[in-house]
XYZ file of C-alpha atoms in Angstrom:
714
model
C 8.690 11.578 61.092
C 6.685 9.751 58.454
C 2.947 10.231 58.401
C 1.006 7.198 57.168
C -2.163 7.850 55.174
C -4.767 5.094 55.464
C -8.286 4.359 54.335
C -11.004 2.885 56.502
C -13.773 1.246 54.540
C -17.192 1.815 56.019
C -20.445 0.302 54.895
C -23.149 2.906 54.655
C -26.883 2.688 54.194
C -29.445 5.039 52.765
C -33.199 4.955 52.655
C -34.768 7.795 50.652
C -37.972 9.003 52.288
C -39.026 11.334 49.506
C -39.504 11.210 45.751
C -36.135 11.423 44.068
C -34.169 9.364 41.594
C -32.743 6.140 43.024
C -29.031 5.797 42.397
C -28.220 2.424 43.931
C -30.635 -0.361 44.706
C -31.354 -4.079 44.428
C -32.028 -5.455 40.962
C -33.809 -8.669 40.096
C -31.806 -11.396 38.396
C -33.247 -13.431 35.532
C -34.266 -16.436 37.566
C -34.616 -19.039 38.770
C -37.556 -20.204 36.658
C -41.107 -21.091 37.649
C -43.841 -19.108 39.410
C -47.497 -19.070 40.372
C -49.034 -18.468 36.929
C -52.622 -17.280 37.209
C -53.716 -15.843 33.858
C -52.709 -15.448 30.212
C -53.484 -12.781 27.619
C -52.553 -12.305 23.959
C -52.007 -8.800 22.617
C -51.488 -7.522 19.068
C -48.041 -5.951 18.773
C -48.879 -3.498 15.976
C -46.780 -5.260 13.344
C -49.119 -8.138 12.560
C -47.956 -10.423 15.365
C -49.074 -11.089 18.906
C -47.269 -11.164 22.210
C -48.202 -13.546 25.002
C -48.409 -12.316 28.598
C -48.669 -14.283 31.825
C -49.699 -12.961 35.248
C -47.766 -14.361 38.218
C -47.120 -13.719 41.876
C -43.805 -12.208 40.722
C -45.228 -9.746 38.194
C -46.061 -9.827 34.486
C -43.900 -11.645 31.943
C -44.004 -11.323 28.155
C -43.106 -13.855 25.475
C -42.588 -13.066 21.814
C -41.948 -16.694 20.834
C -45.029 -18.606 22.039
C -43.611 -19.211 25.486
C -40.150 -20.468 24.536
C -38.700 -17.627 26.601
C -40.096 -14.872 28.803
C -39.036 -11.452 30.024
C -40.302 -9.586 33.066
C -42.129 -6.376 32.112
C -42.942 -4.656 35.388
C -41.732 -1.051 35.197
C -44.328 1.090 36.952
C -46.186 -1.924 38.327
C -46.185 -1.220 42.060
C -47.933 -4.485 42.959
C -46.331 -7.593 41.468
C -49.000 -9.907 42.849
C -50.929 -10.016 39.555
C -54.139 -12.034 39.327
C -55.735 -11.125 35.988
C -54.882 -9.913 32.473
C -56.830 -8.556 29.506
C -56.060 -6.812 26.214
C -58.121 -4.348 24.180
C -57.487 -2.911 20.676
C -55.840 0.521 20.733
C -57.264 1.538 17.330
C -53.862 1.447 15.639
C -53.352 -2.262 15.153
C -51.857 -2.918 18.576
C -53.343 -3.593 22.012
C -53.553 -2.003 25.402
C -52.719 -4.567 28.085
C -54.351 -4.485 31.526
C -53.215 -6.165 34.750
C -55.426 -6.684 37.796
C -53.501 -6.901 41.073
C -54.095 -8.067 44.628
C -53.715 -4.703 46.394
C -53.129 -1.874 43.899
C -56.018 -2.228 41.452
C -55.727 -2.136 37.660
C -52.658 -1.120 35.654
C -52.541 -0.306 31.938
C -49.696 -0.608 29.451
C -49.865 1.066 26.056
C -46.476 -0.272 24.929
C -46.685 -4.046 25.288
C -45.751 -4.073 28.958
C -42.652 -1.903 28.681
C -44.214 0.425 31.256
C -47.402 0.513 33.323
C -49.645 3.133 34.892
C -52.382 2.722 37.494
C -55.926 3.306 36.158
C -58.212 3.061 39.173
C -60.458 6.129 39.074
C -63.888 4.994 40.226
C -62.828 1.647 41.649
C -63.995 1.337 45.288
C -61.478 -1.360 46.159
C -58.100 -2.293 44.712
C -58.260 -6.094 44.937
C -59.043 -7.298 41.403
C -59.722 -10.992 40.749
C -60.694 -10.977 37.062
C -60.609 -8.877 33.881
C -62.452 -9.205 30.563
C -62.226 -7.154 27.373
C -65.127 -6.993 24.908
C -64.733 -4.464 22.096
C -64.745 -1.076 23.840
C -65.919 -2.487 27.166
C -63.482 -3.548 29.855
C -64.854 -5.396 32.893
C -63.152 -5.919 36.272
C -64.225 -8.267 39.040
C -63.548 -6.377 42.281
C -63.392 -8.071 45.667
C -66.622 -7.505 47.666
C -67.913 -4.998 45.088
C -68.880 -7.117 42.101
C -68.239 -5.976 38.539
C -67.030 -2.562 37.340
C -66.909 -1.429 33.703
C -64.744 1.005 31.768
C -65.551 2.277 28.272
C -62.433 4.427 27.945
C -59.577 1.951 28.272
C -59.569 1.977 32.044
C -59.322 5.736 32.487
C -62.509 5.707 34.577
C -64.677 2.959 36.011
C -68.370 2.753 36.953
C -70.263 0.140 38.914
C -71.893 -2.526 36.765
C -73.248 -4.838 39.432
C -76.979 -4.175 39.786
C -78.694 -7.453 40.595
C -75.628 -9.001 42.224
C -77.093 -9.314 45.692
C -73.847 -10.743 47.033
C -70.835 -8.756 45.877
C -68.271 -11.385 46.655
C -65.305 -12.769 44.738
C -65.897 -12.512 40.971
C -63.507 -15.215 39.851
C -64.058 -15.236 36.082
C -65.799 -13.293 33.304
C -66.937 -14.381 29.846
C -68.804 -12.807 26.947
C -70.610 -14.064 23.849
C -72.413 -11.711 21.486
C -74.443 -9.406 23.728
C -74.330 -11.757 26.691
C -71.902 -11.301 29.588
C -71.360 -13.829 32.371
C -69.738 -13.439 35.788
C -68.648 -16.412 37.878
C -68.539 -16.002 41.637
C -67.187 -18.018 44.497
C -70.219 -18.896 46.585
C -73.092 -17.509 44.509
C -72.862 -19.265 41.155
C -73.099 -17.508 37.779
C -74.705 -14.190 36.875
C -75.902 -13.179 33.379
C -76.173 -9.714 31.802
C -77.612 -8.736 28.419
C -76.800 -5.018 28.701
C -73.035 -4.848 29.162
C -73.257 -5.300 32.882
C -75.787 -2.589 33.632
C -77.858 -5.252 35.382
C -77.364 -8.926 36.228
C -79.522 -11.951 36.926
C -78.510 -15.101 38.789
C -78.619 -18.149 36.483
C -78.013 -21.277 38.531
C -80.805 -23.718 37.686
C -79.324 -27.212 37.755
C -75.976 -26.034 39.131
C -75.336 -27.932 42.360
C -72.067 -26.214 43.280
C -71.944 -22.429 43.589
C -68.157 -22.140 43.982
C -67.250 -21.290 40.387
C -63.646 -20.635 39.355
C -63.701 -20.686 35.542
C -65.912 -19.982 32.521
C -65.534 -20.932 28.849
C -67.604 -20.355 25.714
C -67.576 -22.322 22.449
C -69.846 -22.855 19.500
C -70.859 -26.375 18.496
C -70.979 -27.740 14.928
C -74.377 -26.151 14.356
C -73.145 -22.768 15.511
C -75.024 -22.906 18.792
C -73.301 -21.453 21.830
C -72.306 -23.564 24.794
C -71.242 -22.168 28.137
C -69.059 -24.153 30.552
C -68.572 -23.447 34.251
C -65.711 -24.990 36.240
C -66.566 -25.421 39.905
C -65.136 -27.058 43.000
C -67.581 -29.879 42.217
C -66.852 -30.394 38.530
C -67.969 -28.999 35.158
C -71.456 -27.760 34.309
C -72.681 -26.991 30.785
C -75.442 -24.699 29.562
C -76.847 -24.517 26.039
C -79.319 -21.697 26.768
C -77.148 -18.860 28.044
C -77.104 -20.083 31.605
C -80.822 -20.509 32.142
C -80.251 -24.209 32.801
C -77.174 -26.298 33.615
C -76.257 -29.967 33.598
C -73.224 -31.669 35.134
C -70.756 -33.079 32.575
C -68.098 -34.912 34.571
C -67.738 -38.384 33.068
C -64.047 -39.281 33.159
C -63.149 -36.257 35.259
C -61.208 -37.860 38.127
C -60.267 -34.478 39.614
C -63.398 -32.374 39.969
C -62.002 -29.101 41.356
C -61.797 -27.251 38.023
C -59.815 -23.982 37.972
C -59.280 -23.124 34.289
C -60.482 -23.721 30.710
C -59.171 -23.343 27.172
C -61.007 -23.926 23.884
C -59.116 -25.148 20.816
C -61.277 -25.880 17.811
C -63.755 -28.578 18.766
C -61.800 -29.501 21.905
C -62.159 -28.059 25.369
C -59.453 -28.395 28.029
C -59.974 -28.193 31.797
C -57.201 -27.543 34.314
C -57.773 -28.865 37.828
C -56.535 -28.242 41.360
C -55.372 -31.846 41.432
C -52.756 -31.045 38.800
C -54.313 -32.795 35.801
C -55.483 -31.342 32.519
C -58.503 -33.049 30.945
C -59.663 -32.856 27.318
C -63.139 -33.327 25.924
C -63.838 -33.759 22.222
C -67.626 -33.948 22.647
C -68.612 -30.822 24.531
C -67.929 -32.262 27.947
C -69.870 -35.516 27.542
C -66.612 -37.369 28.266
C -63.211 -36.303 29.553
C -59.797 -37.922 29.472
C -56.625 -36.913 31.281
C -53.916 -35.407 29.064
C -51.289 -34.690 31.705
C -48.079 -36.462 30.680
C -45.176 -34.203 31.623
C -47.140 -31.922 33.946
C -45.794 -31.522 37.510
C -48.958 -32.643 39.352
C -49.455 -29.113 40.605
C -52.702 -27.094 40.442
C -53.310 -25.748 36.925
C -54.468 -22.181 37.520
C -54.637 -21.036 33.891
C -54.858 -22.346 30.323
C -54.629 -20.632 26.961
C -54.247 -21.441 23.256
C -51.572 -19.685 21.193
C -51.628 -20.728 17.558
C -51.469 -24.519 17.554
C -49.961 -24.685 21.049
C -51.660 -25.007 24.425
C -50.067 -23.409 27.472
C -50.791 -24.259 31.093
C -49.891 -22.147 34.130
C -49.139 -24.173 37.259
C -49.511 -22.901 40.812
C -45.825 -23.185 41.721
C -44.049 -24.588 38.675
C -44.538 -21.933 36.019
C -45.641 -22.482 32.413
C -45.907 -25.756 30.506
C -46.583 -26.102 26.783
C -48.084 -28.815 24.607
C -47.531 -28.854 20.850
C -49.586 -32.030 20.300
C -53.015 -31.141 21.620
C -52.216 -32.106 25.187
C -50.708 -35.541 24.535
C -47.461 -34.436 26.220
C -46.233 -31.300 27.986
C -42.840 -29.729 28.572
C -41.636 -26.839 30.706
C -41.790 -23.396 29.085
C -40.759 -21.091 31.923
C -37.354 -19.799 30.836
C -37.160 -16.245 32.180
C -40.118 -16.521 34.572
C -38.682 -16.057 38.054
C -39.398 -18.608 40.713
C -41.703 -17.371 43.435
C -40.060 -19.126 46.379
C -36.275 -19.341 46.793
C -35.307 -21.022 50.064
C -31.516 -21.397 49.867
C -28.419 -19.961 48.178
C -24.862 -21.283 48.004
C -21.622 -20.081 46.443
C -19.405 -22.660 44.769
C -16.254 -22.215 42.657
C -18.254 -22.671 39.474
C -21.280 -20.475 40.205
C -24.204 -19.508 42.389
C -26.791 -22.134 43.255
C -30.388 -21.453 44.271
C -32.643 -23.975 45.961
C -36.348 -23.451 45.367
C -39.401 -24.633 47.227
C -40.982 -26.437 44.273
C -38.618 -26.425 41.291
C -35.384 -27.896 42.582
C -31.895 -26.439 42.108
C -30.763 -23.771 39.635
C -27.271 -22.583 38.766
C -25.941 -19.295 37.442
C -22.360 -18.966 36.234
C -22.662 -15.274 35.338
C -23.803 -13.698 38.630
C -27.496 -14.132 37.973
C -27.721 -12.989 34.350
C -28.735 -16.496 33.282
C -29.967 -19.517 35.223
C -30.349 -23.185 34.320
C -32.188 -25.964 36.122
C -29.827 -28.593 37.574
C -32.180 -31.374 38.678
C -31.040 -34.599 36.979
C -31.333 -37.332 39.593
C -32.870 -35.032 42.207
C -35.828 -37.070 43.459
C -37.374 -34.259 45.543
C -37.676 -30.728 44.147
C -38.578 -29.126 47.506
C -35.140 -27.747 48.416
C -34.626 -26.119 51.831
C -30.826 -26.078 52.089
C -27.654 -25.994 49.978
C -23.983 -26.322 50.906
C -20.666 -26.591 49.082
C -17.844 -28.731 50.551
C -14.641 -29.649 48.769
C -15.732 -30.770 45.286
C -19.262 -31.649 46.390
C -22.563 -29.775 46.410
C -25.270 -30.858 48.857
C -29.016 -30.269 48.719
C -31.356 -30.706 51.666
C -34.928 -31.514 50.647
C -38.220 -32.536 52.176
C -37.264 -36.135 51.428
C -33.695 -36.135 52.708
C -30.364 -35.170 51.117
C -28.747 -35.380 47.698
C -25.164 -34.860 46.550
C -23.581 -33.744 43.297
C -19.935 -34.240 42.404
C -20.161 -32.439 39.031
C -21.485 -28.972 39.813
C -25.130 -29.992 39.919
C -25.207 -31.730 36.543
C -26.240 -34.978 38.268
C -27.444 -35.795 41.763
C -27.573 -38.953 43.865
C -29.589 -39.539 47.017
C -27.536 -39.839 50.213
C -30.077 -40.883 52.806
C -28.381 -43.722 54.687
C -29.018 -42.922 58.343
C -31.441 -40.080 57.571
C -35.094 -39.979 58.511
C -37.150 -37.224 56.961
C -36.360 -33.721 55.788
C -33.005 -31.906 55.849
C -33.309 -28.222 56.707
C -29.774 -26.796 56.889
C -26.080 -27.712 56.665
C -22.844 -26.723 58.411
C -19.299 -27.625 57.371
C -16.617 -28.070 60.057
C -13.237 -29.286 58.834
C -13.919 -32.705 57.265
C -17.304 -33.011 58.967
C -20.666 -32.242 57.435
C -23.540 -31.515 59.804
C -27.225 -31.240 58.943
C -30.562 -30.862 60.658
C -32.687 -33.926 60.029
C -36.285 -34.246 61.109
C -35.628 -31.652 63.821
C -32.391 -33.124 65.205
C -28.721 -32.993 64.177
C -26.837 -35.578 62.104
C -23.162 -35.902 61.168
C -21.408 -37.338 58.136
C -17.655 -37.919 58.008
C -17.748 -39.328 54.455
C -19.359 -36.497 52.507
C -22.894 -37.734 53.015
C -22.408 -41.399 52.126
C -23.697 -42.226 55.615
C -25.106 -40.226 58.511
C -25.364 -40.703 62.256
C -27.504 -38.859 64.784
C -25.578 -36.617 67.213
C -28.275 -35.443 69.590
C -27.014 -36.294 73.084
C -27.925 -33.352 75.301
C -30.374 -31.797 72.868
C -33.632 -31.312 74.727
C -35.681 -30.479 71.666
C -36.258 -31.916 68.231
C -36.821 -28.492 66.694
C -33.339 -27.418 65.539
C -33.533 -24.879 62.729
C -30.028 -23.407 62.335
C -26.369 -24.447 62.625
C -23.135 -22.431 62.655
C -19.442 -23.262 63.238
C -17.053 -21.102 65.277
C -13.510 -22.428 65.774
C -13.875 -25.773 67.547
C -17.473 -25.072 68.525
C -20.694 -26.030 66.791
C -23.834 -24.073 67.672
C -27.435 -25.109 67.067
C -30.391 -22.741 67.283
C -33.762 -24.144 68.276
C -37.314 -22.921 68.480
C -38.321 -23.318 72.107
C -35.033 -24.284 73.801
C -32.626 -21.528 72.729
C -29.042 -22.212 71.636
C -26.968 -25.364 72.148
C -23.189 -25.716 71.849
C -21.014 -28.738 71.167
C -17.245 -28.739 71.568
C -16.794 -32.302 70.336
C -18.396 -32.438 66.898
C -21.875 -33.027 68.197
C -21.097 -35.930 70.521
C -22.551 -33.884 73.388
C -24.542 -30.669 73.608
C -25.169 -28.095 76.342
C -27.429 -25.086 76.375
C -25.788 -21.634 76.266
C -28.735 -19.381 76.996
C -27.455 -16.992 79.673
C -28.766 -13.552 78.752
C -31.282 -14.769 76.167
C -34.738 -13.468 77.017
C -36.368 -15.628 74.360
C -35.682 -19.269 73.536
C -37.343 -19.059 70.120
C -34.212 -18.782 67.978
C -34.806 -18.735 64.231
C -31.366 -17.873 62.774
C -27.671 -17.885 63.716
C -24.645 -16.173 62.142
C -20.931 -15.731 62.892
C -19.016 -12.478 62.230
C -15.257 -12.000 62.661
C -14.275 -8.335 62.934
C -11.030 -6.688 61.880
C -9.374 -7.340 65.262
C -10.167 -11.051 65.105
C -12.996 -10.914 67.625
C -15.705 -13.471 66.886
C -19.341 -12.508 67.383
C -22.160 -15.002 67.210
C -25.624 -13.575 66.494
C -28.979 -15.126 67.285
C -32.294 -13.826 65.947
C -35.341 -14.539 68.069
C -38.973 -14.267 67.112
C -40.090 -12.204 70.080
C -37.097 -10.486 71.713
C -34.918 -9.157 68.913
C -31.262 -9.948 68.160
C -28.575 -11.127 70.604
C -24.772 -11.206 70.379
C -22.409 -13.792 71.872
C -18.734 -12.685 71.834
C -15.708 -14.982 71.408
C -17.649 -18.128 72.231
C -18.340 -16.741 75.694
C -20.972 -17.794 78.178
C -23.490 -14.969 77.917
C -25.677 -13.184 75.379
C -26.310 -9.465 75.068
C -29.311 -7.883 73.350
C -27.961 -5.696 70.548
C -30.859 -4.644 68.411
C -34.504 -5.232 67.758
C -36.029 -5.034 64.310
C -39.721 -4.436 63.695
C -40.106 -7.748 61.879
C -38.926 -11.356 62.178
C -35.398 -12.179 61.008
C -35.471 -15.256 58.784
C -31.797 -15.487 57.858
C -28.392 -13.862 58.272
C -25.664 -13.203 55.739
C -22.075 -12.104 56.346
C -19.591 -10.248 54.149
C -16.297 -9.490 55.897
C -17.325 -7.666 59.086
C -20.734 -6.655 57.753
C -23.805 -8.577 58.826
C -27.070 -8.582 56.895
C -30.450 -9.706 58.195
C -33.135 -11.001 55.853
C -36.627 -10.447 57.241
C -40.276 -10.862 56.338
C -40.114 -7.828 54.068
C -36.613 -6.476 53.430
C -32.880 -6.529 54.262
C -31.188 -4.823 57.204
C -27.481 -4.236 57.737
C -25.260 -3.615 60.735
C -21.662 -2.396 60.572
C -21.145 -2.155 64.338
C -21.555 -5.721 65.551
C -25.302 -5.492 65.770
C -25.488 -2.392 67.965
C -27.708 -0.734 65.388
C -29.436 -1.837 62.195
C -30.544 0.110 59.154
C -32.804 -0.895 56.305
C -31.050 -1.788 53.065
C -33.998 -2.684 50.861
C -34.261 0.055 48.237
C -35.801 -1.462 45.098
C -36.386 -4.894 46.631
C -39.923 -6.100 45.910
C -40.762 -9.278 47.773
C -42.447 -10.786 50.773
C -39.874 -12.860 52.661
C -36.086 -12.705 52.329
C -35.138 -16.336 52.930
C -31.436 -16.477 52.016
C -28.421 -14.130 51.841
C -24.947 -14.754 50.384
C -22.013 -12.678 49.172
C -20.187 -13.716 46.001
C -16.826 -12.407 44.745
C -16.843 -10.695 41.355
C -13.458 -10.126 39.801
C -14.687 -7.098 37.890
C -16.428 -5.131 40.626
C -15.671 -6.697 43.985
C -18.392 -8.427 45.979
C -22.011 -8.964 44.956
C -24.749 -9.528 47.532
C -27.519 -11.969 46.580
C -30.844 -12.556 48.303
C -33.378 -15.306 47.712
C -36.981 -14.238 48.192
C -40.461 -15.632 48.459
C -42.285 -13.898 45.653
C -39.647 -12.635 43.238
C -36.738 -15.027 42.805
C -33.113 -13.941 43.341
C -31.976 -10.310 43.612
C -28.473 -8.830 43.572
C -26.650 -5.695 44.643
C -22.951 -4.757 44.342
C -21.378 -4.160 47.727
C -19.373 -1.338 46.152
C -22.585 0.698 45.859
C -22.717 0.795 49.642
C -19.163 1.927 50.301
C -17.794 5.369 51.087
C -14.312 6.238 52.312
C -12.924 8.005 55.371
C -9.293 9.114 55.074
C -7.057 10.414 57.832
C -5.616 13.876 57.195
C -1.840 14.173 57.890
C -1.704 16.483 60.887
C -1.240 16.632 64.612
C -3.705 15.056 66.988
C -6.493 17.613 67.567
C -7.189 18.977 71.014
C -10.926 18.332 70.767
C -13.770 17.023 68.641
C -15.028 19.177 65.776
C -17.102 19.240 62.583
C -16.023 21.632 59.837
C -18.160 23.218 57.132
C -18.223 21.079 54.009
C -16.445 22.265 50.852
C -17.572 23.177 48.315
C -20.926 24.461 49.506
C -23.332 24.571 47.651
C -22.191 21.406 45.871
C -23.028 19.206 42.861
C -22.767 16.282 43.010
C -20.122 15.720 45.735
C -18.615 17.558 48.662
C -15.951 16.911 51.319
C -16.809 16.803 55.020
C -13.920 17.161 57.517
C -14.139 16.265 61.204
C -11.762 15.929 64.154
C -11.508 13.123 66.734
C -9.532 13.738 69.935
C -9.932 10.363 71.690
C -10.490 6.824 70.428
C -14.178 5.979 70.272
C -17.207 5.379 68.166
C -17.950 8.126 65.633
C -21.252 8.445 63.774
C -21.693 10.903 60.907
C -25.130 11.060 59.285
C -27.064 13.114 56.720
C -30.643 14.319 57.326
C -33.332 16.138 55.366
C -35.106 19.298 56.586
C -37.745 17.169 58.351
C -35.109 15.442 60.418
C -35.304 12.117 58.600
C -31.997 10.271 58.381
C -30.997 9.686 54.749
C -27.545 8.162 55.120
C -25.067 7.042 57.741
C -21.688 8.015 56.275
C -19.528 6.869 59.192
C -20.265 4.462 62.039
C -16.935 3.180 63.302
C -14.484 3.258 66.191
C -11.765 5.740 65.086
C -8.433 6.682 66.696
C -7.569 10.367 67.315
C -7.010 12.396 64.145
C -8.520 14.622 61.496
C -10.623 12.903 58.832
C -12.122 13.630 55.434
C -15.080 11.863 53.866
C -16.658 12.567 50.478
C -20.445 12.711 50.270
C -22.084 12.068 46.877
C -25.570 13.587 46.645
C -26.266 12.453 43.096
C -29.567 10.783 43.953
C -30.915 13.689 46.043
C -33.308 16.403 44.996
C -31.963 19.965 45.089
C -32.381 21.552 48.497
C -31.089 22.104 52.000
C -29.766 19.175 54.055
C -27.947 18.711 57.353
C -25.020 16.576 58.491
C -24.448 15.673 62.120
C -21.568 14.097 64.040
C -21.936 12.163 67.298
C -18.859 11.013 69.249
C -19.277 10.176 72.912
C -20.958 13.165 74.533
C -19.991 15.456 71.651
C -22.433 16.290 68.856
C -22.575 19.018 66.220
C -24.797 19.736 63.205
C -24.119 21.814 60.093
C -26.181 22.759 57.068
C -25.248 22.245 53.417
C -26.961 22.876 50.080
C -27.209 20.577 47.082
C -27.864 22.308 43.745
C -28.399 20.357 40.538
């Protein structure tokens, strides 16, 4: 009799609940480009040059070539929502760089951003809106607590806000000689002559107290001028803030958010998306915005002879001709809002909320913008069909027949935005302005296919055999068996009709499972196009999207990724290393070198990747007779480093779960979660990322359960 040895591949998940080295986790790719750029800082590099830093909603990025290219420098930065930057001399020809964040306070880097450490001793609150360096003094504007000062490079902080009756949002700081100024949102400008020990409100003549920006420059006679950018325009003071006058002639956008001074010129960035230049101390302004994306300009800086502007959603732009024209300078700065991902034969495509479509042909190592002919850069959906690539935007749909190099609008029969696509044989379906449309000619023309749809709020589409399913918010799930000609609801078993996402999974036996994520009742499964739904798992947060790789289903949520290997019966978090807010898109891409790569598109940190092979362990059947009962043997070797073999016995076909726990009972890994036939099995556990200590492994199979102890020694 011949005994056949086989391998069952099981996806496993781990979530380390204690401090130990991370072995496998998500890593950020190098794009796409563009982000919410809030502040710049220049820092001496110790060799006679300077590096340029930009603060974004996706962390800190550094440029060594005046903004031609950027690199993320975020190691140790536990809050990537960075709002302010400053640099102070380190005494050795280089600079310390400081980053103020939204929730984790101030971080310091002593090596040009290569690594960061938190420096918050003395800070009462960790929301920092502004930073300013002046010789040995470092000032921080802290939400609801005014200004704090450090004289030892951020090691400790003390309050420096006496006289600030209202400790609200300190939006900007400026210094000239012995005078310090603090701009606030709602209370105007404060002035200090003693390094912030005490402050005095200086608002005479200022008619708008919502101040976002400050700038200082000396006129031809050497006299100091102070400029304040407010929601109501620019104000100028020639007497250290004791009196102000409005200087807005020519300023057609009066919500001023940023300043930069270059020689005798002053530049103002506005919420309306324009940059204005004044050559006469604000007496007159003219727009210098050619090439800018008409997006709020949150920050401005001068680097050598260049001017750089940070846009709210579009990243960095640079002018080499004093503002006459601008061009994008965001290569390497990750986009803050990726809405869609698609896999095509020639690469991975990412659709962004504000910056159009990007392509990577090397699994995310490099990205390039692919927007020629794309008339709307707000991309919600992508799909590949035959030799075509389709993009759904706020303004309709576009198609590319040359891998995104050029696009043409395909809006005949469309009315409004396109939110998602589905491909069924030769048919292309899309959601359009809340309904469903069909094209049989690759988007050249579209026709509405909404008969039977009782809502205009369709948000997801999926194809299963001859069926097309549509998920709606408010009316549940609809099914069409005739390419959208007619629709019927299929809601039996659904306890919520607010369906946000749909996905189809085909397991190893050919069974088809349709999944629906609801906003308020968890996840439901619909088997083999049947007539009823079954609740299969509830996550603690909204599911925004699904992704499928073989029989594995992934759920992207408001904060992380979850995975199920048992048709949705249970879900485990799979987000180690992933720093983001929303996970908006999930795809799996084949990689000839290492198998399959999982990609996620996020809101806040661009595209991330993770090899599927990192999540795989193996269970092998041991050649032997069928055991008479269930059992869990002692691992060998024990103690072990770094791996050990666990053997168990299965006497009847059924679901088997084998998990590893720490001494506090917290589950660290699920090694096996699969229906197994009778037999004896081996699985190898690798504890490389664990700390030395005692752990437990437990088997559950039907009513049988058993736990054993093992020891990991490094």
